Amino acid sequence: MAFADSIRTTGATMSGVATLLESLLTAYAYNYDADTDSTTSTSQVNFDTVTEVSLTVPTGGVVLLLGYGSFSHGTQYGSATLGFARDSTDLSRYATGAAPRSSTGAGDFNVSLFAVDTPAAGTYTYKLRWQTGAGTAYTFYRAIFGAVLRIS
C-alpha cells in the first residue's frame, strides 16, 4: 500500500511514477544460451543446470524469476521439466511441457516458468535447471531473467 500511496502523492505524473518505479527495482540480470544441450534420464530427481544469474537482494527484497526453454523430445508425448534453484537450494517450482503427438514420435515444444522468492539479504546464484522424465530430450534455447524489487 505504501507504494500506491507514494504514487498518489506525486500527483501521478509520468516522471513521478518513473522515479518511484526506479526506486522499486533494485537489480536485474538475465542470461541465455542457444547451444544444444541434451539429457537422458528416467528419474524425476536429477536436474541439469542450463543457465544462471547472480542477484544481490537487499533487506526486504523480493526476487521475481522468469525461465524459458525450447525443447525437442525423441519420444511421442515425451516431457521436459524446468525448475529453479537458489544456490544449491531447490525452490520447488516446476513447469512441465510435453512433445505433441506426431507420426515420427518426436516433437518440439516450449516451457516457461515464473517464481517469486523472498530470501534473506545477500547475493545468490539463481539457476534454471531441466530434466526429462524418460528417453532423450534436447534443449536448443533457454533463458533466465531475474529482477529484485525493494518492497519494504
PDB file of N, CA and C in Angstrom, residues 72-78 98-109:
ATOM      1  N   SER A  72      13.122 -30.404 -27.723  1.00  0.00           N
ATOM      2  CA  SER A  72      12.730 -31.439 -28.667  1.00  0.00           C
ATOM      3  C   SER A  72      12.886 -32.752 -27.929  1.00  0.00           C
ATOM      4  N   HIS A  73      11.925 -33.630 -28.108  1.00  0.00           N
ATOM      5  CA  HIS A  73      11.980 -34.914 -27.426  1.00  0.00           C
ATOM      6  C   HIS A  73      11.861 -36.021 -28.450  1.00  0.00           C
ATOM      7  N   GLY A  74      12.628 -37.085 -28.272  1.00  0.00           N
ATOM      8  CA  GLY A  74      12.637 -38.195 -29.216  1.00  0.00           C
ATOM      9  C   GLY A  74      11.484 -39.153 -29.040  1.00  0.00           C
ATOM     10  N   THR A  75      10.652 -38.930 -28.040  1.00  0.00           N
ATOM     11  CA  THR A  75       9.542 -39.830 -27.759  1.00  0.00           C
ATOM     12  C   THR A  75       8.227 -39.079 -27.860  1.00  0.00           C
ATOM     13  N   GLN A  76       7.249 -39.704 -28.505  1.00  0.00           N
ATOM     14  CA  GLN A  76       5.922 -39.094 -28.584  1.00  0.00           C
ATOM     15  C   GLN A  76       5.414 -38.863 -27.168  1.00  0.00           C
ATOM     16  N   TYR A  77       4.934 -37.674 -26.886  1.00  0.00           N
ATOM     17  CA  TYR A  77       4.473 -37.233 -25.566  1.00  0.00           C
ATOM     18  C   TYR A  77       5.601 -37.167 -24.545  1.00  0.00           C
ATOM     19  N   GLY A  78       6.852 -37.257 -24.982  1.00  0.00           N
ATOM     20  CA  GLY A  78       7.986 -37.120 -24.067  1.00  0.00           C
ATOM     21  C   GLY A  78       7.955 -35.740 -23.432  1.00  0.00           C
ATOM     22  N   ALA A  98       5.177 -31.130 -22.816  1.00  0.00           N
ATOM     23  CA  ALA A  98       5.262 -32.432 -23.480  1.00  0.00           C
ATOM     24  C   ALA A  98       5.282 -32.255 -24.989  1.00  0.00           C
ATOM     25  N   ALA A  99       5.990 -33.175 -25.647  1.00  0.00           N
ATOM     26  CA  ALA A  99       6.038 -33.174 -27.106  1.00  0.00           C
ATOM     27  C   ALA A  99       4.644 -33.496 -27.645  1.00  0.00           C
ATOM     28  N   PRO A 100       4.240 -32.844 -28.713  1.00  0.00           N
ATOM     29  CA  PRO A 100       2.934 -33.143 -29.298  1.00  0.00           C
ATOM     30  C   PRO A 100       2.941 -34.485 -30.017  1.00  0.00           C
ATOM     31  N   ARG A 101       1.773 -34.993 -30.245  1.00  0.00           N
ATOM     32  CA  ARG A 101       1.654 -36.245 -30.989  1.00  0.00           C
ATOM     33  C   ARG A 101       2.060 -35.993 -32.443  1.00  0.00           C
ATOM     34  N   SER A 102       2.873 -36.887 -32.972  1.00  0.00           N
ATOM     35  CA  SER A 102       3.276 -36.762 -34.370  1.00  0.00           C
ATOM     36  C   SER A 102       3.528 -38.150 -34.931  1.00  0.00           C
ATOM     37  N   SER A 103       3.560 -38.243 -36.251  1.00  0.00           N
ATOM     38  CA  SER A 103       3.764 -39.546 -36.887  1.00  0.00           C
ATOM     39  C   SER A 103       5.189 -40.064 -36.672  1.00  0.00           C
ATOM     40  N   THR A 104       6.133 -39.168 -36.391  1.00  0.00           N
ATOM     41  CA  THR A 104       7.515 -39.598 -36.187  1.00  0.00           C
ATOM     42  C   THR A 104       7.804 -39.958 -34.736  1.00  0.00           C
ATOM     43  N   GLY A 105       6.898 -39.631 -33.847  1.00  0.00           N
ATOM     44  CA  GLY A 105       7.107 -39.919 -32.440  1.00  0.00           C
ATOM     45  C   GLY A 105       7.944 -38.879 -31.732  1.00  0.00           C
ATOM     46  N   ALA A 106       8.346 -37.817 -32.408  1.00  0.00           N
ATOM     47  CA  ALA A 106       9.147 -36.760 -31.789  1.00  0.00           C
ATOM     48  C   ALA A 106       8.440 -35.428 -31.978  1.00  0.00           C
ATOM     49  N   GLY A 107       8.794 -34.468 -31.165  1.00  0.00           N
ATOM     50  CA  GLY A 107       8.170 -33.160 -31.323  1.00  0.00           C
ATOM     51  C   GLY A 107       8.917 -32.080 -30.583  1.00  0.00           C
ATOM     52  N   ASP A 108       8.659 -30.840 -30.995  1.00  0.00           N
ATOM     53  CA  ASP A 108       9.256 -29.667 -30.366  1.00  0.00           C
ATOM     54  C   ASP A 108       8.196 -28.965 -29.531  1.00  0.00           C
ATOM     55  N   PHE A 109       8.631 -28.361 -28.421  1.00  0.00           N
ATOM     56  CA  PHE A 109       7.686 -27.653 -27.552  1.00  0.00           C
ATOM     57  C   PHE A 109       8.453 -26.661 -26.691  1.00  0.00           C
TER      58      PHE A 109
END
